[in-house]
Backbone as CSV, one residue per row, in Angstrom:
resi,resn,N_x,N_y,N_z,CA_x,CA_y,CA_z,C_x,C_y,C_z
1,UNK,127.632,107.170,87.856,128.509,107.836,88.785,129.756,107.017,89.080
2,UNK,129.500,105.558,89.015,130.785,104.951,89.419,132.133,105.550,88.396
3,UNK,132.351,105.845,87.243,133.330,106.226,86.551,133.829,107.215,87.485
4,UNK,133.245,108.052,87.955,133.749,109.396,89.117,134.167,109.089,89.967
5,UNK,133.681,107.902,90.801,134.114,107.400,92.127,135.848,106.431,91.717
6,UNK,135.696,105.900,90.179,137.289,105.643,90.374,138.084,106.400,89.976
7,UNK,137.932,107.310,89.090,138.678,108.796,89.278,138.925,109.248,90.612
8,UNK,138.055,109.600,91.160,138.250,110.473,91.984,139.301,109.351,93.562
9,UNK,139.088,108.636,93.214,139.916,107.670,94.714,141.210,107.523,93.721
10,UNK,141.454,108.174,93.069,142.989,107.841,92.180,143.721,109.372,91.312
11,UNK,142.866,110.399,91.888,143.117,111.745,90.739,145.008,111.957,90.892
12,UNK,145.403,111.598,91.700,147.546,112.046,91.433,147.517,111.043,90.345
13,UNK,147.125,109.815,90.705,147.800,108.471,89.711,147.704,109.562,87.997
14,UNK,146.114,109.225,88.362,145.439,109.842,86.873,146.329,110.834,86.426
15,UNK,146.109,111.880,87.125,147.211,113.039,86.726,148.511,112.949,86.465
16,UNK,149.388,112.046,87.257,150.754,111.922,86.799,150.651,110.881,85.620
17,UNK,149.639,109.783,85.386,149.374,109.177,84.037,149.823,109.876,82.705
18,UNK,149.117,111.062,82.769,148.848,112.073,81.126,149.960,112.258,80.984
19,UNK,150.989,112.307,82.029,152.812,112.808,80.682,153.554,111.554,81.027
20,UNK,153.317,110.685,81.380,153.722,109.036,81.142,153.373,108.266,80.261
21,UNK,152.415,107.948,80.058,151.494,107.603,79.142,151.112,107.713,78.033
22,UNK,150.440,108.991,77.993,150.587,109.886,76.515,148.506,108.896,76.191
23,UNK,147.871,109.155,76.582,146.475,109.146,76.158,146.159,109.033,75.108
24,UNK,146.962,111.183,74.438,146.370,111.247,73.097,147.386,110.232,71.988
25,UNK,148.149,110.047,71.991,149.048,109.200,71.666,148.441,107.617,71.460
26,UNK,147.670,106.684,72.154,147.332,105.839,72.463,146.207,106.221,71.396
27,UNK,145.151,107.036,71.623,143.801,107.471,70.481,144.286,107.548,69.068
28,UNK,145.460,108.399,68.800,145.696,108.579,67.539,146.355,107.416,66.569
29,UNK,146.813,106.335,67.755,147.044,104.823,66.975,146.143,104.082,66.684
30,UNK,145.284,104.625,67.622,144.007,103.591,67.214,143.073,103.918,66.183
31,UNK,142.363,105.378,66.399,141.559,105.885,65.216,142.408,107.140,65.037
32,UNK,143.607,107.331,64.503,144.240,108.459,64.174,144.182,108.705,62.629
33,UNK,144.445,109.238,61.421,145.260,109.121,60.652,143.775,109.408,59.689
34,UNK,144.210,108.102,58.942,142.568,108.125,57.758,141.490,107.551,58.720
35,UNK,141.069,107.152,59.528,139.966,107.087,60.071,139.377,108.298,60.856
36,UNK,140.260,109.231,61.509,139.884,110.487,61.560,139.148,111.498,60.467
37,UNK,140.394,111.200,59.753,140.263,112.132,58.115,138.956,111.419,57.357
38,UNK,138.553,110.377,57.718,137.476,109.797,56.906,135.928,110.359,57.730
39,UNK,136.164,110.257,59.113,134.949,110.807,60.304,134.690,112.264,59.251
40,UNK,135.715,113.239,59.443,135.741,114.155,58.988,135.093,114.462,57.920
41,UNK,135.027,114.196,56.986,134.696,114.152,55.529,133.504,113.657,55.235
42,UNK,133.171,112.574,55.820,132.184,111.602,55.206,131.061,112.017,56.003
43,UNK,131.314,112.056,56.947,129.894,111.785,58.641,129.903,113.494,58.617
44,UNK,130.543,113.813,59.417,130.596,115.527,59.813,131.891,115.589,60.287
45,UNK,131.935,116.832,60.148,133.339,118.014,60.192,133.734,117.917,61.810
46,UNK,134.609,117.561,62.103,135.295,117.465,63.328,135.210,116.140,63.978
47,UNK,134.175,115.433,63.653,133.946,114.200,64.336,135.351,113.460,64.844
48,UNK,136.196,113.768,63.757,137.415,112.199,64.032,138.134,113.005,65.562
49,UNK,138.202,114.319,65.547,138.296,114.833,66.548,137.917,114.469,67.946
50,UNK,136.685,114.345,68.029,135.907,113.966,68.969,135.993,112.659,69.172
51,UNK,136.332,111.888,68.194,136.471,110.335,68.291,137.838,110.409,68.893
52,UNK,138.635,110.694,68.764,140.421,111.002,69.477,140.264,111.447,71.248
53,UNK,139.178,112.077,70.992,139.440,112.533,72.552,138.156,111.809,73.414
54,UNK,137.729,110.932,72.622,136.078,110.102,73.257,137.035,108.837,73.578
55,UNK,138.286,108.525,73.032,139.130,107.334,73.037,139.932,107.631,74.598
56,UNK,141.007,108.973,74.108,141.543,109.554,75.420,140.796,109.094,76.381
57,UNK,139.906,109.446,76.748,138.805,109.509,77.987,138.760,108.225,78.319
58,UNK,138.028,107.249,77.703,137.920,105.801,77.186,139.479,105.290,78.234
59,UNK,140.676,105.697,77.896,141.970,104.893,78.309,141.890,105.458,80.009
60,UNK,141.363,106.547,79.533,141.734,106.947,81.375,141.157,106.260,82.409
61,UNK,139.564,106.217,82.059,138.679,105.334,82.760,139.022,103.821,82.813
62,UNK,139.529,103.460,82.257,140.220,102.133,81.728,141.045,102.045,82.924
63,UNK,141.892,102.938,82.787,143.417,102.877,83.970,142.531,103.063,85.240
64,UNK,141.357,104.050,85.465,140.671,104.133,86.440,140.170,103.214,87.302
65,UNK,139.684,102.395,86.507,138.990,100.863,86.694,139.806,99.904,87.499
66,UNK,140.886,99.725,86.452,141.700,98.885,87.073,142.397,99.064,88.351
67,UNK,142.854,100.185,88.129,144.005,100.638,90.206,142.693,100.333,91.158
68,UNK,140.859,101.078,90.964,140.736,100.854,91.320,140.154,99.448,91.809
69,UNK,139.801,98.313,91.535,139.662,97.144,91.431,140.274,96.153,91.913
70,UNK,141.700,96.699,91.643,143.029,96.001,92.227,143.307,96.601,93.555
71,UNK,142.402,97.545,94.002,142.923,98.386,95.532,144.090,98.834,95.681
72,UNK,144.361,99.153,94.291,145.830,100.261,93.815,145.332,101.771,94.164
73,UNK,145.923,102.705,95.246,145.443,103.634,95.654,146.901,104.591,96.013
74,UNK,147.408,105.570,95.184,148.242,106.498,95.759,147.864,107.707,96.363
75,UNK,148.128,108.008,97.514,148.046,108.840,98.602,149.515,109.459,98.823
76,UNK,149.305,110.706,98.868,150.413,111.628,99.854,150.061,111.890,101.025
């Protein structure tokens, strides 16, 4: 549950994150390209897919962690 609890004490940050940032952008440098295309092919059909957006997720919680940790907290 803790992954929820730093989401959730940070959901504007998080949210204004995704068009600053760029998530999927960040996934597709990392396992984008032929390591996708290889998931795909070799293992099963869509996987590299799922690996792109298992990464996404991965960065958010990441950013999650940290604001909260650091007692970085935006409020309106």
């Amino acid at each position: 549950c803790q992954p929820f609890v730093w989401i959730g004490t940070n959901p504007i940050t998080i949210y204004l994150s995704f068009g600053i940032i760029g998530y999927d952008t960040i996934a597709r440098r990392l396992a984008g390209g032929s390591v996708a295309a290889w998931l795909d092919v070799h293992v099963v059909r869509g996987l590299g897919t799922v690996t792109l957006v298992a990464l996404s997720l991965g960065a958010v919680f990441a950013l999650a962690r940290f604001l909260y940790r650091r007692g970085i907290f935006l409020r309106v």
